[in-house]
Coordinates of C-alpha atoms in Angstrom, one line a residue:
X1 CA 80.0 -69.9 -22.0
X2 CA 83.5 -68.8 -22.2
X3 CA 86.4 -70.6 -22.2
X4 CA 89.5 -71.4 -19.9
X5 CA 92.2 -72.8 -21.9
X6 CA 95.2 -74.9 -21.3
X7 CA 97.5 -77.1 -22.8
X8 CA 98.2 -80.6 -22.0
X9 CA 100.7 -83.0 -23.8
X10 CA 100.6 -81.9 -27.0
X11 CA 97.2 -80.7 -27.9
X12 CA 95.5 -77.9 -26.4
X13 CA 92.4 -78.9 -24.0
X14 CA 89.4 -76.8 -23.3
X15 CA 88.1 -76.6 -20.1
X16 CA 84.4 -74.7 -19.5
X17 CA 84.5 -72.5 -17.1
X18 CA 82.2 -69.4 -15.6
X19 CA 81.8 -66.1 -18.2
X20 CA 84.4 -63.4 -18.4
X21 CA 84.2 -62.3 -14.6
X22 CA 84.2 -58.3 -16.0
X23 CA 80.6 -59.0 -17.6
X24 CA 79.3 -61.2 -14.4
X25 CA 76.0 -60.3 -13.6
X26 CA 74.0 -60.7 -10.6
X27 CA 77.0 -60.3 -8.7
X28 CA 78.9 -58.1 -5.9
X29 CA 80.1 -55.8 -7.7
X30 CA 82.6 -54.8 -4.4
X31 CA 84.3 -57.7 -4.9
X32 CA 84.3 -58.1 -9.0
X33 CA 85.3 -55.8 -11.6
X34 CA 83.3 -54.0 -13.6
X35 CA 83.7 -50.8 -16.5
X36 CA 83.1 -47.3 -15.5
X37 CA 83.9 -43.8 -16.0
X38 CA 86.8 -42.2 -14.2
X39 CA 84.1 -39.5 -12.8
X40 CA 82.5 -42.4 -11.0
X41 CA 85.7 -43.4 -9.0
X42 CA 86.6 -39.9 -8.4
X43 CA 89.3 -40.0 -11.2
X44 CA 90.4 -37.1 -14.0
X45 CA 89.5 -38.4 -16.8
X46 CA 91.2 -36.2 -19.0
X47 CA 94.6 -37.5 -18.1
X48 CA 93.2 -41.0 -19.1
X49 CA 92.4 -39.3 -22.5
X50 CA 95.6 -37.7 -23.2
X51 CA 97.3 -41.2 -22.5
X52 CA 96.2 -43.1 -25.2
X53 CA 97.8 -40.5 -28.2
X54 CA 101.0 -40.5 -25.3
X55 CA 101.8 -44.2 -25.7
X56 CA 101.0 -44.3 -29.5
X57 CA 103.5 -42.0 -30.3
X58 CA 105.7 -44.6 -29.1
X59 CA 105.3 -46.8 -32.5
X60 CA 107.0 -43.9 -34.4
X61 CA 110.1 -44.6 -34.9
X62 CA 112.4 -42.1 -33.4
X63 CA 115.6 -41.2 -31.7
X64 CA 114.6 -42.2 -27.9
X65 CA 117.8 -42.3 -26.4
X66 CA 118.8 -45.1 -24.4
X67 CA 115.1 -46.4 -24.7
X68 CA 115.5 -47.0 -28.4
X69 CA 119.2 -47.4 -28.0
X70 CA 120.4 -44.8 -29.6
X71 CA 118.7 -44.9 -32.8
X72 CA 115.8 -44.3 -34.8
X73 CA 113.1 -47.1 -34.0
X74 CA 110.0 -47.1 -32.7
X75 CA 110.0 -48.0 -28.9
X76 CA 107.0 -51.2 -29.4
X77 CA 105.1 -52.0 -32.7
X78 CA 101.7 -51.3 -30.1
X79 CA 100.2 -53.0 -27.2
X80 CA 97.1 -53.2 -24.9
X81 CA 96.9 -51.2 -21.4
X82 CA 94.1 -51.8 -18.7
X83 CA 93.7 -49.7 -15.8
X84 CA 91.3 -50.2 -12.8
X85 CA 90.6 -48.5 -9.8
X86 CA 88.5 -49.1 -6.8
X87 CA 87.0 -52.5 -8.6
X88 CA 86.3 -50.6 -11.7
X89 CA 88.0 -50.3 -15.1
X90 CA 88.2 -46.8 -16.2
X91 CA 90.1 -47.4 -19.1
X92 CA 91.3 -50.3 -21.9
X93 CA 92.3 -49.8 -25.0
X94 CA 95.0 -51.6 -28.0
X95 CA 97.2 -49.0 -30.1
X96 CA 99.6 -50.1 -33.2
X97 CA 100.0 -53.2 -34.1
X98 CA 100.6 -56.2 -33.2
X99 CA 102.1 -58.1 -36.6
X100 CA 104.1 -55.7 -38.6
X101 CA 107.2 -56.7 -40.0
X102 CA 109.0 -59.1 -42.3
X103 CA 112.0 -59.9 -41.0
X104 CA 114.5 -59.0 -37.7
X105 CA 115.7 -55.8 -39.4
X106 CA 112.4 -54.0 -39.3
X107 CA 110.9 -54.4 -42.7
X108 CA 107.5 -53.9 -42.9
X109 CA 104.9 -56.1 -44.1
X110 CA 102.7 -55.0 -46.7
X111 CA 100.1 -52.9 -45.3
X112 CA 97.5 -56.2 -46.1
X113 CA 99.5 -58.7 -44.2
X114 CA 100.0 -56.4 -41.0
X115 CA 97.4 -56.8 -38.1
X116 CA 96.6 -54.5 -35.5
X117 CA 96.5 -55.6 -31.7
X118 CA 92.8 -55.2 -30.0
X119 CA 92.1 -55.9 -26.6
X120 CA 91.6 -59.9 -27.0
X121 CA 95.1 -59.8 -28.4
X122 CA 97.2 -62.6 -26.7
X123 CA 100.5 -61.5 -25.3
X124 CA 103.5 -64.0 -24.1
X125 CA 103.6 -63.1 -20.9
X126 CA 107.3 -63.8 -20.3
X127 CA 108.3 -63.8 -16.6
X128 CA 104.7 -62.4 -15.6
X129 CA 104.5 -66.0 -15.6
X130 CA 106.1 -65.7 -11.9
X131 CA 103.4 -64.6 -10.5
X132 CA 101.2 -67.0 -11.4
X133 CA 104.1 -69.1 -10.0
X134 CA 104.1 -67.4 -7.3
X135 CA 99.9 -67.8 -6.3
X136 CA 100.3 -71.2 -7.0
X137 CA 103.3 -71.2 -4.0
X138 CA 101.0 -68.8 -2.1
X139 CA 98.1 -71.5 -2.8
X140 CA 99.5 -74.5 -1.1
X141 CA 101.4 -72.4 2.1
X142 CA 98.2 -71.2 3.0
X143 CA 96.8 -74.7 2.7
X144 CA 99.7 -75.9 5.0
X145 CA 101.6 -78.2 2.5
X146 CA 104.3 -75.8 2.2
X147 CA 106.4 -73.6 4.6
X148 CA 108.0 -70.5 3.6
X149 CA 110.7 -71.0 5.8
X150 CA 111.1 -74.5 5.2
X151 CA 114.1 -75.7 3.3
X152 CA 113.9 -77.2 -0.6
X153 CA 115.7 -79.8 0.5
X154 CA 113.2 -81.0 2.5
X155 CA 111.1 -81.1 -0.2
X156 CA 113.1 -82.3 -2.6
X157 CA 116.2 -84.1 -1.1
X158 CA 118.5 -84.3 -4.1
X159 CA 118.1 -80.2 -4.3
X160 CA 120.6 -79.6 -1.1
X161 CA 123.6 -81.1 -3.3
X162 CA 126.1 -78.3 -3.9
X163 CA 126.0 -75.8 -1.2
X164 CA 122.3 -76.0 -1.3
X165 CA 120.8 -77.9 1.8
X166 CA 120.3 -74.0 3.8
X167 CA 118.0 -72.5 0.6
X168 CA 114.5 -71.9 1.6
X169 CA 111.5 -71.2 -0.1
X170 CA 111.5 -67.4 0.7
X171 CA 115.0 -67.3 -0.9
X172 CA 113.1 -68.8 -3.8
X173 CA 110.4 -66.3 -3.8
X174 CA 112.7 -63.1 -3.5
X175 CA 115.6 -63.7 -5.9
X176 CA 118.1 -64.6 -2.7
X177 CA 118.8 -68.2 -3.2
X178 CA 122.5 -67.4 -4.7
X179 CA 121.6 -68.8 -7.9
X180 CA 123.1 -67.1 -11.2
X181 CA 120.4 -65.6 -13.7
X182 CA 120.1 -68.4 -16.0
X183 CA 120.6 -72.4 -16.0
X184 CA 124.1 -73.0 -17.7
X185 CA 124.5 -74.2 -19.8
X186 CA 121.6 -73.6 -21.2
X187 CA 119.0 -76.5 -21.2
X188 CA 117.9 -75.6 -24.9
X189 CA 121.5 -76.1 -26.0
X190 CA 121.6 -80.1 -26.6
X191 CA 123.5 -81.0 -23.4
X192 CA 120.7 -82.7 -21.9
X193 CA 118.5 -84.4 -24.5
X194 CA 115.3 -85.8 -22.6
X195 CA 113.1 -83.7 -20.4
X196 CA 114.3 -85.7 -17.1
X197 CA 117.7 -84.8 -17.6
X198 CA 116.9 -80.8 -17.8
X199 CA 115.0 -81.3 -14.5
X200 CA 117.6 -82.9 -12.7
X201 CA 120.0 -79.8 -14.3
X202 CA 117.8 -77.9 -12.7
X203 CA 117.6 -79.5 -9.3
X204 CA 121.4 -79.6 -9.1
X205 CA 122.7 -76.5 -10.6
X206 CA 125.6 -74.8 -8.3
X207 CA 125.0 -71.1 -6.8
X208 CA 126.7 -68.0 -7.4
X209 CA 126.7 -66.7 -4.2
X210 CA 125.5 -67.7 -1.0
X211 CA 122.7 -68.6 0.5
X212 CA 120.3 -65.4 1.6
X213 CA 123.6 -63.1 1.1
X214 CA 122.8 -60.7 -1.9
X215 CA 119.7 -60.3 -4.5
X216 CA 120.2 -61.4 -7.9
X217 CA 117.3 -62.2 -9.9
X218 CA 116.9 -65.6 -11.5
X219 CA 114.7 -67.7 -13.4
X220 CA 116.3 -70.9 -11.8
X221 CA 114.9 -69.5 -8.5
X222 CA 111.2 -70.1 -10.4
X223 CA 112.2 -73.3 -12.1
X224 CA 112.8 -74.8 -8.8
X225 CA 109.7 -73.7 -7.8
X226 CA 108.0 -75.9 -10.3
X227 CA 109.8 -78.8 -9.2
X228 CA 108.8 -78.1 -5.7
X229 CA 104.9 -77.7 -6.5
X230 CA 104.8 -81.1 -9.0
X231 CA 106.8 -83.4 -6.1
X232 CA 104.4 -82.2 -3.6
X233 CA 100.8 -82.0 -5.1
X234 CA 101.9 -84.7 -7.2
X235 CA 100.4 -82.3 -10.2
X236 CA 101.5 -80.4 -13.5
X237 CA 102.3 -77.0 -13.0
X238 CA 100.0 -75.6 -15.4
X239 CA 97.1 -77.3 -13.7
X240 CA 98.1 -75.9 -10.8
X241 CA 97.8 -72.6 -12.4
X242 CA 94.3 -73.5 -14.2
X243 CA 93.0 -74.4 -10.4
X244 CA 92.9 -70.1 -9.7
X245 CA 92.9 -69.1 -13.1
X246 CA 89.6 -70.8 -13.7
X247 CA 88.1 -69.7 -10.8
X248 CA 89.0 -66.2 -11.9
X249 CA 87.2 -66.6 -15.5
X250 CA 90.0 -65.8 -17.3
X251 CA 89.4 -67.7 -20.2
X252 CA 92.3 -66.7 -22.3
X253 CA 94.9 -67.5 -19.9
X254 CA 97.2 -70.8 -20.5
X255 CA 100.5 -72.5 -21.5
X256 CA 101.0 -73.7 -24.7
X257 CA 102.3 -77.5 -23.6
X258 CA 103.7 -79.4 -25.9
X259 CA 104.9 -76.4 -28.0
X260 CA 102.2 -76.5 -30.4
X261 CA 102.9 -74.7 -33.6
X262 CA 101.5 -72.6 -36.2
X263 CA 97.5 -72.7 -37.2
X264 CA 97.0 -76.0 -34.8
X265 CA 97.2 -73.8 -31.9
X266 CA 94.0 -72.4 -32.1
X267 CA 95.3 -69.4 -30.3
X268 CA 97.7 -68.9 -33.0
X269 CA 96.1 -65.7 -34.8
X270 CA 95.0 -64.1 -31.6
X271 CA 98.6 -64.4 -30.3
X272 CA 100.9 -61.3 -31.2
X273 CA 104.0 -62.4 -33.0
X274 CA 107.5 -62.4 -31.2
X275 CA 111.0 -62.5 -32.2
X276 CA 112.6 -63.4 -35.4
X277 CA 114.7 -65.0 -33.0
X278 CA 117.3 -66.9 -35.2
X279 CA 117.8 -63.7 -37.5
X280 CA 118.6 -62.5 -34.4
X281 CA 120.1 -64.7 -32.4
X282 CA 121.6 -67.4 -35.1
X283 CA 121.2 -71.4 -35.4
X284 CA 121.5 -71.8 -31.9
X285 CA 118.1 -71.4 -31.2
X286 CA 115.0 -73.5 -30.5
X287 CA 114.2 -74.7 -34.4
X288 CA 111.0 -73.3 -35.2
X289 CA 108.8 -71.4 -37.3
X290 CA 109.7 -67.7 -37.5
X291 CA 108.8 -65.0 -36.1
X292 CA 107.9 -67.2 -33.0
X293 CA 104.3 -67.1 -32.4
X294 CA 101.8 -68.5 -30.0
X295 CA 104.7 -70.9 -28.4
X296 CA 106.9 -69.7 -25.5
X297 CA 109.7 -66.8 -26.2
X298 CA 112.0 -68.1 -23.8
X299 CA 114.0 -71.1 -25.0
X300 CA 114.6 -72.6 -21.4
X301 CA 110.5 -72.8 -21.0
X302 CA 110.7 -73.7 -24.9
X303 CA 112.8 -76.9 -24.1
X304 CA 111.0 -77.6 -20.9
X305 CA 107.8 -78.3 -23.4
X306 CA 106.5 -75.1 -22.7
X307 CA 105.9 -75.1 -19.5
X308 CA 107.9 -73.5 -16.4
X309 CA 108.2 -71.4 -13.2
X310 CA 109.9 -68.4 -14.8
X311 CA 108.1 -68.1 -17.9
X312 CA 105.0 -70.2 -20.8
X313 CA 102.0 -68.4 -19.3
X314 CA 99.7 -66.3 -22.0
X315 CA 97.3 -63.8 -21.4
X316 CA 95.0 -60.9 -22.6
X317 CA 94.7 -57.8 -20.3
X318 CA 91.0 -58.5 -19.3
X319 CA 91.9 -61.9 -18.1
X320 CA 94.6 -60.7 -16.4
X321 CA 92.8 -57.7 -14.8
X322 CA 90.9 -59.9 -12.4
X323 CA 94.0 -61.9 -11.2
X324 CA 94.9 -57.7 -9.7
X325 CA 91.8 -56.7 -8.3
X326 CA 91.9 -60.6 -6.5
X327 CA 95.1 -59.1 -4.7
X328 CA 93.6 -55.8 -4.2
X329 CA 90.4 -57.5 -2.3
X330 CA 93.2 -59.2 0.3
X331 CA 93.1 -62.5 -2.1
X332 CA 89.2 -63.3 -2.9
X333 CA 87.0 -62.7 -6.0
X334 CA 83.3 -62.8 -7.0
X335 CA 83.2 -64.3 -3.0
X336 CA 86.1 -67.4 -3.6
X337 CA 89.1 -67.0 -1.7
X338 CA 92.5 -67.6 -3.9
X339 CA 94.8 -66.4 -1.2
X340 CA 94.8 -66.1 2.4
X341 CA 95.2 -62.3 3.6
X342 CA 98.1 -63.3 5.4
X343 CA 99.7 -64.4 1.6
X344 CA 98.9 -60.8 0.1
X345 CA 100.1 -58.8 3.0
X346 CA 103.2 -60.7 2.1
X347 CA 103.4 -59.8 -1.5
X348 CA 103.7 -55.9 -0.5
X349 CA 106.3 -56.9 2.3
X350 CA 109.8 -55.9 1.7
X351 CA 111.6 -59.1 2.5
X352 CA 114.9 -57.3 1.1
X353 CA 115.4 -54.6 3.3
X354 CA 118.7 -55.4 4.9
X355 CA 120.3 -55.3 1.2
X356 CA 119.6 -51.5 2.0
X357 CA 119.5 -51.0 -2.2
X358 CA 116.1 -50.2 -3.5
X359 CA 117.0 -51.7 -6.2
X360 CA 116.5 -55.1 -4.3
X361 CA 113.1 -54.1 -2.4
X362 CA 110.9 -57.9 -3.3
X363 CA 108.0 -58.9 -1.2
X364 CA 107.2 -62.8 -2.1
X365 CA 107.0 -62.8 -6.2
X366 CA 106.7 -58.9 -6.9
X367 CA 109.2 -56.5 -7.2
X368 CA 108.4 -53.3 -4.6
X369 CA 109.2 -49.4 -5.1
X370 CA 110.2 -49.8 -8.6
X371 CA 110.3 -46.3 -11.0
X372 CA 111.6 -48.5 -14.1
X373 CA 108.2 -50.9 -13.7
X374 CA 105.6 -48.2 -12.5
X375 CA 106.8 -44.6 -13.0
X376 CA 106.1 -42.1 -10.3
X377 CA 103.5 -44.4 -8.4
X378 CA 106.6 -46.6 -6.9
X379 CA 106.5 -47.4 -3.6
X380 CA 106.8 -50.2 -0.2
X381 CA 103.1 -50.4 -1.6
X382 CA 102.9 -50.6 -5.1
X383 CA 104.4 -54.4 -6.4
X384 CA 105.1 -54.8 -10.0
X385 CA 107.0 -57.5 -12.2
X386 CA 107.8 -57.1 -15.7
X387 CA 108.2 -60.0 -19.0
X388 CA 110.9 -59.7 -21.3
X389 CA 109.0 -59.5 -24.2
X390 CA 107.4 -56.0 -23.0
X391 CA 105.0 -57.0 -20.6
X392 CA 104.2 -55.2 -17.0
X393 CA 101.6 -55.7 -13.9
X394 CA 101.5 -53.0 -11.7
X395 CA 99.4 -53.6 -8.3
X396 CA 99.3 -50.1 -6.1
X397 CA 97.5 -51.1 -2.7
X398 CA 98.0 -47.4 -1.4
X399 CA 95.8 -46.2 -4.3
X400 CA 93.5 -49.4 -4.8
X401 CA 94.7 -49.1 -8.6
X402 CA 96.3 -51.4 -11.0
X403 CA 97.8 -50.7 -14.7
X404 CA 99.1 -53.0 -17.0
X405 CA 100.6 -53.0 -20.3
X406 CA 101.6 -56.1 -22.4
X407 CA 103.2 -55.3 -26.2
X408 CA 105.2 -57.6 -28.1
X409 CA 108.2 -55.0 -27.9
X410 CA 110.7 -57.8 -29.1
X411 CA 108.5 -57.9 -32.3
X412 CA 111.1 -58.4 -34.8
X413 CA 114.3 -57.6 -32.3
X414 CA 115.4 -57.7 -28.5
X415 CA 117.7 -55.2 -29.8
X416 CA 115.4 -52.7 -31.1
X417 CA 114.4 -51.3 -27.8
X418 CA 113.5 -51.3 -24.2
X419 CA 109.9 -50.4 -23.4
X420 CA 110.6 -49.2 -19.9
X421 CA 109.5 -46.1 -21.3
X422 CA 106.1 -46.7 -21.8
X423 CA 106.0 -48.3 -18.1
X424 CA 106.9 -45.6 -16.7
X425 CA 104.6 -43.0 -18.8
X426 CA 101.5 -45.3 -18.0
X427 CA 102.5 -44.8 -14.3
X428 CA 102.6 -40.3 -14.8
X429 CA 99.4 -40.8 -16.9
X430 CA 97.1 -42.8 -14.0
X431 CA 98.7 -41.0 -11.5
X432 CA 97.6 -37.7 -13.2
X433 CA 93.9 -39.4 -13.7
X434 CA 94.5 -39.8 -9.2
X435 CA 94.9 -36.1 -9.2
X436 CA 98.3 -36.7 -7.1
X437 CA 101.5 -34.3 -7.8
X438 CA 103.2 -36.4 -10.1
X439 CA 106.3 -36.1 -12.7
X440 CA 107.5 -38.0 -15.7
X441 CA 111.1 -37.7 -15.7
X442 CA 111.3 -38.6 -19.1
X443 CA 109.5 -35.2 -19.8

């Protein structure tokens, strides 16, 4: 048996659970994923081929313009892609590395020391973490609990303090609550010195703007959501998340509670190495072992014990795989329902649309139409998010196709590059292997 893993107070728990559900046997295999050529789903494969030497090349360090800012550097030390189509994985493979240098100015490790990334790599998922966020939200409005277009507030009465009472869960759920982008100050900083305290700064944090008047995205708008789940199931967030996770056999999907560190996470070599973040970022930061590894990137999840709306989930590719093809089957998997079909039709609906910016276009939890996420396959069908530390899920319901790319691009700088690159050539490459007339206007 394989195993689901999570993390509870400050050890990491174990919890048995069905086998990887891309090796199930016996099963419908309409409903579960399994490998196969692209020939067999009516796919060029060649475009698949040509891919993988595409998104290597992307380690070499090079002028990239504004993707490598403007310098020489290699746009991600590697990463892991998966892309499936029509319930079937045509293609997963790991490229570069995923430990490879010393220290935040790029030097490398000796060749001994450096380790490449493989397709059970463990990535930080970042703010991928919202959608698991967001199926958890889904998860208790299709059980009747929650209402979309109810109020916090009436959730959680001390929330309507400070021009708050009007914010509703969809607000929450499409980045229109008036929030600013961050808590501030920030609860890693020392202002708020138990756990309680950071909750309550979350709960009564002002707004930037007002209520359902402009899209700006925010991680508070996810933190809240947290505090909204816990009051009403009267349950952890991450157990929340383990209820559908489990049921989807991924086994290498969890939160790292408690912030465990170094070889007692027994995740620790599997996960890919982050930021040299104080190098980077000075004494400020979250004290901890450096480059941070196998604990949360984010310092507000960091200081919430590594757990939170907006970001603390990891993940491999595979596991993450079948959490897509559950929202391409209208929300079931290997015959269990996670979502109601009502809840996925809602994920590709553009709640945004009177913003009139594409930029804004957000069904509940995704982003929608997106070229920076996708590449050319962006459109009202195609929902995407993206994780600061170079991850991406892309979800095309048009094409029945997913893609998704996790790297470490942060590994040993933020300020090294942006990734969006690669995103966007994954999106030319599988649209290539659909045989549609596509172009990569990075080309």
């Amino acid at each position: 048996m394989r195993l689901f893993s999570i993390v509870a107070s400050t050890s990491l728990v174990l919890i048995q659970t069905t086998a990887n559900p891309t090796a199930a046997k016996g099963a419908n295999h309409g409903s579960i994923l399994r490998y196969g050529t692209p020939e067999s789903v009516g796919m060029d494969p060649l475009p698949l081929e040509q891919m993988i030497a595409n998104l290597t090349a992307y380690t070499t360090p090079a002028d990239y313009g504004r993707f490598s800012f403007h310098a020489i550097n290699p746009i991600e030390p590697g990463g892991t892609v998966l892309v499936g189509h029509k319930n079937t994985i045509v293609s997963a493979f790991a490229f570069g590395k995923k430990n490879l240098y010393a220290d935040a100015i790029g030097t490398l490790l000796p060749p001994h020391l450096q380790e490449a990334a493989d397709l059970d790599t463990i990535y930080d998922l970042a703010s991928l973490t919202k959608i698991y966020t967001t199926i958890a939200t889904l998860r208790e409005i299709d059980s009747g609990i929650l209402q979309l277009n109810e109020t916090v507030a009436r959730y959680v009465p001390e929330f309507a303090v400070n021009g708050k009472s009007n914010i509703t869960i969809l607000m929450l759920l499409t980045h229109t609550s008036g929030f600013a982008p961050d808590p501030v100050p920030s609860l890693f900083s020392g202002v708020y010195p138990t756990y309680e305290e950071k909750i309550k700064a979350i709960v009564t944090q002002g707004l930037t703007n007002p209520p359902g008047s402009k899209f700006l995205y925010s991680d508070l708008n996810f933190m809240s959501l947290m505090v909204i789940l816990e009051r009403i199931t009267n349950r952890p967030l991450d157990r929340l998340i383990a209820e559908f996770t489990s049921l989807l056999g991924m086994h290498n999907t969890f939160f790292n509670r408690g912030n465990v560190e170094g070889p007692k996470n027994p995740f620790y070599w599997q996960s890919a190495p982050q930021e040299f973040q104080i190098e980077v970022l000075g004494d400020g930061e979250p004290q901890r072992p450096q480059p941070v590894r196998g604990s949360v990137h984010d310092e507000n999840a960091w200081s919430l014990n590594g757990v939170s709306g907006h970001a603390g989930v990891f993940s491999t590719v595979r596991d993450t795989a079948a959490l897509c093809q559950m929202i391409l089957n209208n929300g079931t998997y290997g015959g269990r329902r996670i979502l109601s079909q009502k809840s996925v039709d809602d994920v590709f609906t553009n709640f945004n649309a009177r913003f009139n910016d594409i930029d804004d276009d957000h069904g509940l939890g995704f982003e929608l139409d997106q070229y920076y996420t996708t590449g050319p396959l962006n459109s009202l069908l195609t929902a995407s998010h993206t994780g600061f530390t170079g991850t991406s899920i892309v979800i095309d319901r048009g094409h029945n196709t997913f893609y998704l790319h996790f790297s470490n691009r942060v590994h040993p700088s933020r300020k090294r590059s942006s990734n969006n690159i690669v995103r966007e050539a994954l999106g030319y490459w599988v649209g290539k292997s659909l045989r549609l007339d596509v172009k990569f206007l990075q080309l």
